[in-house]
Structure formats: C-alpha cells, structure tokens
C-alpha cells in the first residue's frame, strides 16, 4: 500500500500539519523530487527519512538563492513577478533633503534578478537635493522629465574633478559606476536607469558621520583638517 508523503512525515518524524505543509511547499518551490522521501521510508536500510531530509535541506540551502535572493521555480512565475505599478505617483519630498527616490530594483520587482537592470523615479522639491552618494554596483543614466536639475559627479583620486551641468527637460546625463554624484536644486522629476538589478546606494554623509559603530572623531578631524590646510 503506497504511503503519502504527509503520512510518512507525520508518522516517522511526528511533524504537525503546518510543518508538513511548509516542507511540501519547500520541496515544490525548489524543484526537489519527493520520491526520495517515499523511497527512504520504505527502505530504511538504505537511508533513514531523517538523513534524507537533512541531505535535501542541505541541497536547498545550496540552491535556494540566486544573487543573494530566494530562487523561484520558473514554472511558478507569474506576471506580477515582472511588473511594477506606481511610478506615475509623485513621491513625498517633505523631508530634510527635499527629494524622494522611488526605486524599482529586484527588491520591488523579482523578475529583474540576473538581468542587470533597474530604474527609479526621483522627485525634487524646489531647492531639494539628492545628497552626495554613490551606487557601488551600477552606472546610471538620468533623464529629466520635468523642469531642470543641476547634476554632477566627482572623478576618482587623485584629480577629484567635479563635472557638473544644468539639465533641462528631456536632457540626459550619465554617472559612471562607483563615483560620488550629486543631483538637485530644482522642482523637478527625473527617471534613472541603472546597470544592476541591485545597484546599492551609499550616502556619503551617512556613511562617514553616521556609521555604526562611529568612526573615531580624531580620525574624522584629521581627515577634514588635512583638506582645509
């Protein structure tokens, strides 16, 4: 008489229905065949159920993530995994910097994973700024959709050249990967495209002055004073 997976898990491992359901979803999500469970239960001399589960759990841990994100069985993919709604809505700029970024990265749109692209809408209040920051994993191309923006980036050491320009509606500007950039001073809307599904963002002031744990004040003082002199 053929035993069901649920029966085997309940009888041999004393798992409650919730745990059984979770385990069945796990095996289905990661395309793991459950026949091994049945085979092991019927042939304990070859492998015990507990050892089989431990082995499959190990396989799940190895194969469960792609680029650090949970892998999804392609057969379970749906249209919602590849669509995002809301970029037509202005982001609130009621904050100290006077800007708001609405990102569409792999965190918001799972279908971007492994594709190497993402986008974002940026709204600016009058004289608002997107504070100096960098995207460590992406170059960026920015298009001004409304009004105008002053943009720029700083080249790498030792020149540290500031390359800046005022953009009008319809203008495009490119920020090379990893360089510190500054955008702002305009009641504007812009659309950014980035060359990574997970570009990351490092706001310079947050990283330098708000790190956890704090950078020693004497180190910051010396670094700042060396430029003032």
XYZ file of N, CA and C in Angstrom:
687
model
N 0.855 -1.199 0.000
C 0.000 0.000 0.000
C 0.883 1.238 0.000
N 0.676 2.075 -0.953
C 1.527 3.253 -1.103
C 1.221 4.276 -0.011
N 2.266 4.782 0.622
C 2.114 5.796 1.657
C 2.239 7.190 1.051
N 1.443 8.126 1.552
C 1.560 9.505 1.105
C 2.702 10.172 1.832
N 3.222 11.245 1.245
C 4.306 11.993 1.883
C 3.855 12.542 3.233
N 2.637 13.056 3.306
C 2.139 13.628 4.554
C 2.113 12.581 5.657
N 1.668 11.365 5.305
C 1.599 10.285 6.295
C 2.980 9.928 6.799
N 3.929 9.822 5.886
C 5.296 9.469 6.269
C 5.892 10.524 7.180
N 5.735 11.793 6.811
C 6.288 12.868 7.623
C 5.643 12.921 8.994
N 4.343 12.639 9.049
C 3.633 12.696 10.324
C 4.014 11.515 11.211
N 4.039 10.311 10.640
C 4.282 9.100 11.432
C 5.740 8.975 11.837
N 6.651 9.182 10.897
C 8.073 8.937 11.156
C 8.745 10.104 11.860
N 8.313 11.321 11.592
C 9.000 12.487 12.157
C 8.135 13.262 13.138
N 6.894 12.829 13.295
C 5.995 13.489 14.243
C 5.854 14.986 13.948
N 5.749 15.323 12.655
C 5.575 16.714 12.256
C 4.093 17.063 12.247
N 3.785 18.271 12.716
C 2.388 18.692 12.697
C 2.012 19.136 11.284
N 0.707 19.283 11.005
C 0.268 19.626 9.640
C 0.881 20.902 9.093
N 1.099 21.910 9.951
C 1.685 23.171 9.479
C 3.107 22.956 8.970
N 3.889 22.165 9.733
C 5.278 21.904 9.326
C 5.312 21.036 8.073
N 4.376 20.089 7.991
C 4.313 19.246 6.795
C 4.009 20.090 5.569
N 3.033 20.996 5.690
C 2.667 21.864 4.569
C 3.840 22.737 4.148
N 4.572 23.294 5.122
C 5.722 24.145 4.815
C 6.797 23.361 4.094
N 7.034 22.116 4.537
C 8.073 21.298 3.915
C 7.687 20.908 2.501
N 6.397 20.619 2.293
C 5.948 20.291 0.949
C 6.082 21.485 0.005
N 5.777 22.691 0.508
C 5.950 23.893 -0.304
C 7.411 24.103 -0.637
N 8.286 23.831 0.336
C 9.723 23.996 0.118
C 10.211 23.081 -0.982
N 9.805 21.807 -0.927
C 10.268 20.867 -1.952
C 9.715 21.238 -3.322
N 8.485 21.738 -3.369
C 7.903 22.132 -4.657
C 8.578 23.375 -5.198
N 8.875 24.336 -4.312
C 9.439 25.604 -4.753
C 10.811 25.421 -5.356
N 11.589 24.513 -4.798
C 12.957 24.356 -5.277
C 13.130 23.154 -6.194
N 12.021 22.680 -6.737
C 12.067 21.623 -7.754
C 12.743 20.364 -7.245
N 12.579 20.040 -5.973
C 13.192 18.839 -5.411
C 12.166 17.715 -5.452
N 12.536 16.599 -6.010
C 11.606 15.494 -6.128
C 11.404 14.838 -4.768
N 10.155 14.534 -4.446
C 9.850 13.991 -3.122
C 9.876 12.465 -3.124
N 10.139 11.856 -4.268
C 10.174 10.393 -4.321
C 11.194 9.823 -3.340
N 12.277 10.587 -3.089
C 13.318 10.086 -2.190
C 12.752 9.883 -0.790
N 11.827 10.761 -0.393
C 11.206 10.598 0.911
C 10.495 9.241 0.999
N 9.703 8.958 -0.024
C 8.934 7.725 -0.034
C 9.851 6.516 -0.087
N 10.874 6.598 -0.909
C 11.819 5.503 -1.059
C 12.535 5.228 0.256
N 12.941 6.304 0.945
C 13.670 6.150 2.190
C 12.793 5.551 3.282
N 11.521 5.943 3.300
C 10.608 5.433 4.312
C 10.339 3.948 4.121
N 10.292 3.521 2.877
C 10.010 2.118 2.579
C 11.256 1.251 2.686
N 12.434 1.856 2.571
C 13.699 1.113 2.585
C 14.642 1.712 3.609
N 14.342 1.564 4.904
C 15.156 2.202 5.935
C 16.595 1.709 5.966
N 16.834 0.522 5.375
C 18.195 0.014 5.374
C 19.108 0.819 4.474
N 18.556 1.481 3.492
C 19.369 2.277 2.568
C 19.591 3.681 3.105
N 18.545 4.296 3.612
C 18.671 5.650 4.167
C 17.459 5.935 5.030
N 17.665 6.548 6.146
C 16.545 6.909 7.008
C 15.901 8.183 6.507
N 14.659 8.381 6.886
C 13.958 9.588 6.464
C 14.645 10.823 7.005
N 15.086 10.766 8.236
C 15.717 11.942 8.841
C 16.994 12.314 8.118
N 17.793 11.305 7.727
C 19.020 11.606 6.998
C 18.701 12.181 5.625
N 17.648 11.664 5.005
C 17.266 12.169 3.688
C 16.846 13.624 3.781
N 16.048 13.956 4.803
C 15.598 15.330 4.976
C 16.781 16.248 5.238
N 17.733 15.774 6.048
C 18.912 16.590 6.320
C 19.688 16.844 5.030
N 19.806 15.809 4.192
C 20.520 15.955 2.923
C 19.810 16.927 1.999
N 18.477 16.785 1.878
C 17.733 17.667 0.997
C 17.712 19.100 1.520
N 17.697 19.248 2.843
C 17.772 20.585 3.417
C 19.089 21.249 3.038
N 20.174 20.464 3.068
C 21.492 20.978 2.676
C 21.482 21.405 1.209
N 20.858 20.584 0.350
C 20.752 20.925 -1.071
C 19.945 22.210 -1.248
N 18.858 22.355 -0.462
C 18.043 23.569 -0.539
C 18.857 24.795 -0.198
N 19.684 24.662 0.850
C 20.495 25.803 1.270
C 21.499 26.192 0.194
N 21.987 25.209 -0.550
C 22.950 25.498 -1.616
C 22.281 26.143 -2.818
N 21.066 25.703 -3.127
C 20.425 26.115 -4.382
C 19.308 27.122 -4.209
N 19.050 27.539 -2.971
C 17.846 28.325 -2.725
C 17.983 29.789 -3.084
N 19.175 30.281 -3.348
C 19.343 31.709 -3.593
C 20.145 31.965 -4.867
N 19.760 33.022 -5.565
C 20.488 33.497 -6.738
C 20.777 34.975 -6.512
N 22.042 35.350 -6.543
C 22.437 36.728 -6.233
C 21.942 37.158 -4.857
N 21.922 36.206 -3.930
C 21.503 36.516 -2.576
C 20.009 36.570 -2.369
N 19.237 36.315 -3.412
C 17.779 36.369 -3.319
C 17.183 34.982 -3.491
N 16.043 34.775 -2.856
C 15.407 33.464 -2.894
C 15.062 33.075 -4.327
N 15.478 31.882 -4.693
C 15.197 31.364 -6.034
C 13.731 30.956 -6.132
N 13.135 31.220 -7.263
C 11.759 30.803 -7.502
C 11.705 29.878 -8.704
N 11.020 28.790 -8.525
C 10.841 27.845 -9.617
C 10.241 28.578 -10.821
N 10.911 28.570 -11.975
C 10.383 29.282 -13.142
C 8.962 28.854 -13.519
N 8.607 27.617 -13.208
C 7.272 27.144 -13.529
C 6.199 27.805 -12.665
N 6.633 28.440 -11.566
C 5.689 29.118 -10.681
C 5.649 30.628 -10.918
N 6.439 31.108 -11.887
C 6.496 32.548 -12.160
C 5.157 33.049 -12.694
N 4.809 34.280 -12.280
C 3.575 34.907 -12.714
C 3.875 36.304 -13.250
N 2.873 36.907 -13.896
C 3.060 38.239 -14.484
C 3.462 39.258 -13.436
N 2.953 39.129 -12.221
C 3.281 40.083 -11.162
C 4.756 40.071 -10.789
N 5.454 38.976 -11.085
C 6.894 38.917 -10.818
C 7.671 39.816 -11.773
N 7.040 40.247 -12.851
C 7.714 41.020 -13.886
C 7.089 42.394 -14.105
N 6.247 42.841 -13.186
C 5.592 44.137 -13.359
C 5.621 44.925 -12.057
N 5.562 46.240 -12.205
C 5.550 47.158 -11.063
C 4.630 48.322 -11.409
N 3.847 48.758 -10.464
C 2.946 49.886 -10.680
C 3.237 50.994 -9.675
N 3.138 52.243 -10.135
C 3.267 53.344 -9.194
C 4.249 54.435 -9.558
N 5.009 54.292 -10.640
C 5.982 55.334 -10.972
C 5.315 56.620 -11.454
N 4.028 56.578 -11.726
C 3.320 57.804 -12.112
C 2.977 58.653 -10.889
N 3.141 58.094 -9.702
C 2.783 58.797 -8.463
C 3.995 59.556 -7.935
N 3.836 60.831 -7.678
C 4.937 61.651 -7.147
C 5.270 61.218 -5.727
N 6.548 61.092 -5.451
C 6.986 60.753 -4.106
C 6.965 61.981 -3.207
N 6.723 61.771 -1.921
C 6.689 62.885 -0.973
C 8.085 63.446 -0.761
N 8.220 64.753 -0.912
C 9.521 65.417 -0.707
C 9.557 66.186 0.612
N 8.648 65.851 1.518
C 8.606 66.512 2.831
C 9.621 65.868 3.763
N 10.868 66.124 3.505
C 11.959 65.599 4.316
C 13.118 66.579 4.233
N 14.129 66.438 5.088
C 15.219 67.430 5.119
C 15.931 67.647 3.800
N 16.071 66.607 2.981
C 16.787 66.774 1.713
C 15.891 67.323 0.606
N 14.566 67.236 0.793
C 13.655 67.751 -0.227
C 13.624 66.917 -1.488
N 13.826 65.614 -1.345
C 13.749 64.731 -2.505
C 13.223 63.369 -2.071
N 12.770 62.600 -3.041
C 12.284 61.254 -2.753
C 12.600 60.340 -3.921
N 13.241 59.226 -3.616
C 13.559 58.221 -4.628
C 12.550 57.079 -4.518
N 11.936 56.729 -5.645
C 11.056 55.561 -5.712
C 11.771 54.493 -6.532
N 12.430 53.532 -5.880
C 13.233 52.564 -6.629
C 12.406 51.429 -7.202
N 12.865 50.902 -8.315
C 12.324 49.665 -8.872
C 13.523 48.758 -9.140
N 13.987 48.129 -8.073
C 15.096 47.191 -8.151
C 14.546 45.781 -7.955
N 15.417 44.827 -7.816
C 14.966 43.448 -7.646
C 14.176 43.274 -6.356
N 14.373 44.167 -5.392
C 13.602 44.089 -4.149
C 12.119 44.371 -4.391
N 11.827 45.234 -5.363
C 10.434 45.561 -5.677
C 9.901 44.759 -6.866
N 10.807 44.284 -7.712
C 10.413 43.603 -8.951
C 11.262 42.337 -9.107
N 10.831 41.202 -8.571
C 11.653 39.991 -8.545
C 12.145 39.545 -9.919
N 11.369 39.820 -10.967
C 11.761 39.396 -12.301
C 13.025 40.049 -12.822
N 13.528 41.079 -12.131
C 14.780 41.720 -12.546
C 16.010 40.888 -12.199
N 15.861 39.914 -11.313
C 17.031 39.177 -10.845
C 17.779 38.528 -12.006
N 19.079 38.757 -12.030
C 20.072 38.302 -13.036
C 20.035 39.125 -14.319
N 19.104 40.085 -14.466
C 19.003 40.837 -15.725
C 19.953 42.030 -15.785
N 20.438 42.497 -14.637
C 21.422 43.576 -14.640
C 20.867 44.941 -14.973
N 19.590 45.182 -14.683
C 18.983 46.493 -14.922
C 18.022 46.830 -13.786
N 17.784 48.121 -13.593
C 16.760 48.600 -12.663
C 16.477 50.057 -12.998
N 15.504 50.632 -12.319
C 15.145 52.013 -12.582
C 14.672 52.668 -11.295
N 14.473 53.972 -11.348
C 13.984 54.704 -10.184
C 13.417 56.042 -10.632
N 12.376 56.482 -9.949
C 11.846 57.827 -10.135
C 12.373 58.681 -8.989
N 12.796 59.920 -9.315
C 13.274 60.833 -8.278
C 12.488 62.134 -8.380
N 11.859 62.512 -7.282
C 11.111 63.769 -7.195
C 11.894 64.764 -6.343
N 11.894 66.033 -6.770
C 12.622 67.091 -6.063
C 11.678 68.245 -5.745
N 11.727 68.695 -4.491
C 11.059 69.938 -4.129
C 11.924 71.096 -4.614
N 11.399 72.329 -4.659
C 12.259 73.477 -5.007
C 13.474 73.522 -4.084
N 14.650 73.582 -4.663
C 15.930 73.574 -3.959
C 16.186 72.268 -3.207
N 15.457 71.239 -3.571
C 15.734 69.933 -2.975
C 16.962 69.298 -3.599
N 17.571 68.361 -2.873
C 18.761 67.671 -3.376
C 18.647 66.170 -3.114
N 19.334 65.407 -3.918
C 19.605 64.010 -3.617
C 21.044 64.010 -3.120
N 21.269 63.895 -1.794
C 22.593 64.128 -1.207
C 23.691 63.332 -1.908
N 24.929 63.844 -1.847
C 26.043 63.122 -2.478
C 26.049 61.647 -2.088
N 26.097 60.797 -3.100
C 26.003 59.359 -2.858
C 26.699 58.619 -3.997
N 26.776 57.327 -3.858
C 27.351 56.501 -4.911
C 26.570 55.199 -5.014
N 26.545 54.646 -6.214
C 25.979 53.307 -6.422
C 27.146 52.367 -6.703
N 27.515 51.531 -5.738
C 28.739 50.735 -5.884
C 28.683 49.666 -6.964
N 27.475 49.315 -7.401
C 27.379 48.215 -8.371
C 26.751 48.629 -9.696
N 26.652 49.937 -9.963
C 25.935 50.318 -11.190
C 26.367 51.674 -11.723
N 26.423 51.765 -13.041
C 26.421 53.062 -13.711
C 24.967 53.516 -13.799
N 24.781 54.810 -14.055
C 23.421 55.362 -14.055
C 23.252 56.338 -15.209
N 22.107 56.289 -15.850
C 21.749 57.270 -16.855
C 20.461 57.946 -16.390
N 20.495 59.263 -16.299
C 19.403 60.045 -15.719
C 18.747 60.908 -16.788
N 17.432 60.865 -16.856
C 16.665 61.685 -17.795
C 15.757 62.629 -17.010
N 15.831 63.909 -17.313
C 14.965 64.889 -16.657
C 13.615 64.897 -17.362
N 12.560 64.645 -16.589
C 11.206 64.601 -17.153
C 10.463 65.923 -17.001
N 10.762 66.640 -15.924
C 10.076 67.901 -15.665
C 11.057 68.931 -15.121
N 10.941 70.178 -15.576
C 11.694 71.347 -15.109
C 13.187 71.154 -15.387
N 14.071 71.408 -14.415
C 15.515 71.343 -14.649
C 16.223 70.871 -13.379
N 17.455 70.381 -13.562
C 18.256 69.872 -12.454
C 19.719 70.218 -12.663
N 20.409 70.510 -11.567
C 21.865 70.599 -11.611
C 22.423 69.254 -11.160
N 23.233 68.662 -12.014
C 23.777 67.330 -11.713
C 25.300 67.378 -11.787
N 25.921 66.362 -11.235
C 27.372 66.292 -11.329
C 27.923 65.079 -10.620
N 29.179 64.764 -10.913
C 29.885 63.708 -10.187
C 31.336 64.112 -10.020
N 31.993 63.455 -9.075
C 33.401 63.733 -8.775
C 34.232 62.559 -9.257
N 35.275 62.861 -10.033
C 36.141 61.799 -10.536
C 36.954 61.196 -9.395
N 37.611 60.090 -9.660
C 38.362 59.381 -8.630
C 39.678 60.080 -8.310
N 40.318 59.612 -7.221
C 41.626 60.143 -6.829
C 42.640 59.934 -7.958
N 43.632 60.811 -8.087
C 43.900 61.976 -7.236
C 43.270 63.281 -7.743
N 42.659 63.258 -8.942
C 42.161 64.526 -9.512
C 40.937 65.049 -8.762
N 39.988 64.147 -8.464
C 38.743 64.562 -7.794
C 38.084 65.752 -8.493
N 37.975 65.666 -9.801
C 37.353 66.738 -10.587
C 35.841 66.697 -10.458
N 35.230 67.856 -10.252
C 33.777 67.967 -10.251
C 33.315 68.263 -11.673
N 32.551 67.347 -12.218
C 31.997 67.503 -13.561
C 30.500 67.739 -13.398
N 30.047 68.926 -13.759
C 28.677 69.305 -13.441
C 28.000 70.009 -14.614
N 26.660 69.952 -14.622
C 25.901 70.550 -15.721
C 24.464 70.763 -15.259
N 23.840 71.816 -15.781
C 22.417 72.045 -15.534
C 21.634 71.403 -16.672
N 20.733 70.489 -16.325
C 19.940 69.773 -17.322
C 18.538 70.379 -17.420
N 18.040 70.434 -18.634
C 16.678 70.871 -18.875
C 15.806 69.653 -19.184
N 14.514 69.873 -19.234
C 13.576 68.794 -19.530
C 13.980 68.074 -20.815
N 14.088 66.758 -20.722
C 14.475 65.949 -21.875
C 15.956 65.672 -21.969
N 16.775 66.349 -21.157
C 18.224 66.117 -21.181
C 18.577 64.831 -20.428
N 19.722 64.272 -20.823
C 20.191 63.006 -20.259
C 21.619 63.181 -19.757
N 21.941 62.534 -18.638
C 23.287 62.617 -18.069
C 23.676 61.225 -17.570
N 24.960 60.895 -17.737
C 25.465 59.577 -17.327
C 26.410 59.720 -16.144
N 26.222 58.851 -15.144
C 27.096 58.795 -13.974
C 27.850 57.462 -14.006
N 29.175 57.479 -14.138
C 29.928 56.226 -14.141
C 29.800 55.485 -12.811
N 29.941 54.183 -12.869
C 29.773 53.340 -11.698
C 30.721 53.740 -10.566
N 30.190 53.783 -9.366
C 31.006 53.968 -8.172
C 31.390 55.386 -7.830
N 31.217 56.352 -8.737
C 31.648 57.717 -8.459
C 30.594 58.470 -7.650
N 31.066 59.373 -6.803
C 30.168 60.184 -5.986
C 29.427 61.161 -6.883
N 28.110 61.206 -6.696
C 27.285 62.070 -7.544
C 26.388 62.945 -6.680
N 25.992 64.061 -7.251
C 25.118 64.992 -6.550
C 24.090 65.510 -7.542
N 22.815 65.465 -7.149
C 21.750 65.917 -8.031
C 20.790 66.770 -7.208
N 20.361 67.902 -7.771
C 19.383 68.673 -7.025
C 19.197 70.086 -7.513
N 18.646 70.910 -6.602
C 18.366 72.324 -6.854
C 17.381 72.514 -7.982
N 16.227 71.841 -7.851
C 15.197 72.077 -8.859
C 13.897 71.429 -8.451
N 12.783 72.079 -8.752
C 11.474 71.471 -8.539
C 11.220 70.569 -9.733
N 11.733 69.343 -9.657
C 11.851 68.544 -10.869
C 11.478 67.089 -10.634
N 11.357 66.380 -11.753
C 11.149 64.934 -11.751
C 12.152 64.326 -12.723
N 12.795 63.248 -12.302
C 13.768 62.586 -13.174
C 13.562 61.076 -13.109
N 14.013 60.398 -14.148
C 13.951 58.941 -14.211
C 15.361 58.414 -14.420
N 15.772 57.514 -13.527
C 17.113 56.938 -13.605
C 17.028 55.497 -14.074
N 17.977 55.093 -14.897
C 18.149 53.690 -15.274
C 19.540 53.268 -14.821
N 19.636 52.092 -14.214
C 20.901 51.647 -13.628
C 21.271 50.262 -14.158
N 22.574 50.013 -14.215
C 23.080 48.791 -14.842
C 23.245 47.644 -13.856
N 22.342 47.535 -12.908
C 22.332 46.421 -11.970
C 20.925 46.250 -11.437
N 20.527 45.003 -11.206
C 19.231 44.776 -10.575
C 19.257 45.137 -9.094
N 20.466 45.295 -8.546
C 20.633 45.666 -7.140
C 21.807 46.629 -7.032
N 21.607 47.889 -7.443
C 22.742 48.820 -7.555
C 23.349 49.233 -6.226
N 22.578 49.157 -5.148
C 23.075 49.625 -3.858
C 23.179 51.134 -3.841
N 23.238 51.696 -2.646
C 23.393 53.145 -2.502
C 24.131 53.439 -1.212
N 25.134 54.310 -1.309
C 25.881 54.754 -0.133
C 25.809 56.270 -0.098
N 25.084 56.807 0.871
C 25.034 58.258 1.069
C 26.279 58.655 1.863
N 27.071 59.550 1.308
C 28.394 59.829 1.863
C 28.316 60.332 3.307
N 27.443 61.289 3.574
C 27.375 61.826 4.940
C 26.921 60.757 5.927
N 25.983 59.925 5.520
C 25.532 58.858 6.413
C 26.650 57.879 6.724
N 27.415 57.524 5.691
C 28.485 56.546 5.870
C 29.630 57.088 6.722
N 29.974 58.365 6.485
C 31.136 58.936 7.178
C 30.790 59.395 8.597
N 29.641 60.070 8.724
C 29.305 60.664 10.021
C 28.240 59.891 10.797
N 27.635 58.899 10.171
C 26.582 58.162 10.870
C 26.807 56.672 10.884
N 28.059 56.237 10.777
C 28.342 54.807 10.731
C 28.043 54.144 12.071
N 27.859 52.849 12.029
C 27.593 52.055 13.232
C 28.582 50.890 13.258
N 29.594 50.942 14.143
C 29.894 51.945 15.171
C 30.531 53.204 14.544
N 30.509 54.315 15.299
C 31.030 55.573 14.758
C 32.521 55.509 14.449
N 32.905 56.200 13.366
C 34.328 56.398 13.090
C 34.874 57.353 14.151
N 36.040 57.067 14.670
C 36.628 57.888 15.739
C 36.707 59.348 15.300
N 36.291 60.243 16.187
C 36.263 61.675 15.857
C 37.645 62.191 15.505
N 38.689 61.679 16.146
C 40.035 62.167 15.837
C 40.448 61.773 14.414
N 39.926 60.653 13.945
C 40.209 60.245 12.566
C 39.498 61.178 11.594
N 38.215 61.482 11.867
C 37.473 62.400 11.012
C 38.057 63.804 11.054
N 38.441 64.260 12.250
C 39.029 65.585 12.381
C 40.290 65.701 11.543
N 41.135 64.689 11.616
C 42.396 64.726 10.875
C 42.144 64.688 9.380
N 41.172 63.871 8.961
C 40.867 63.767 7.534
C 40.337 65.078 6.984
N 39.456 65.746 7.736
C 38.887 67.003 7.291
C 39.928 68.102 7.303
N 40.702 68.189 8.389
C 41.698 69.248 8.526
C 42.792 69.142 7.482
N 43.098 67.912 7.049
C 44.158 67.760 6.034
C 43.771 68.412 4.719
N 42.454 68.551 4.448
C 41.988 69.211 3.225
C 41.842 70.711 3.432
N 41.470 71.118 4.652
C 41.335 72.541 4.919
C 42.671 73.240 4.808
N 43.714 72.615 5.261
C 45.048 73.202 5.208
C 45.563 73.261 3.771
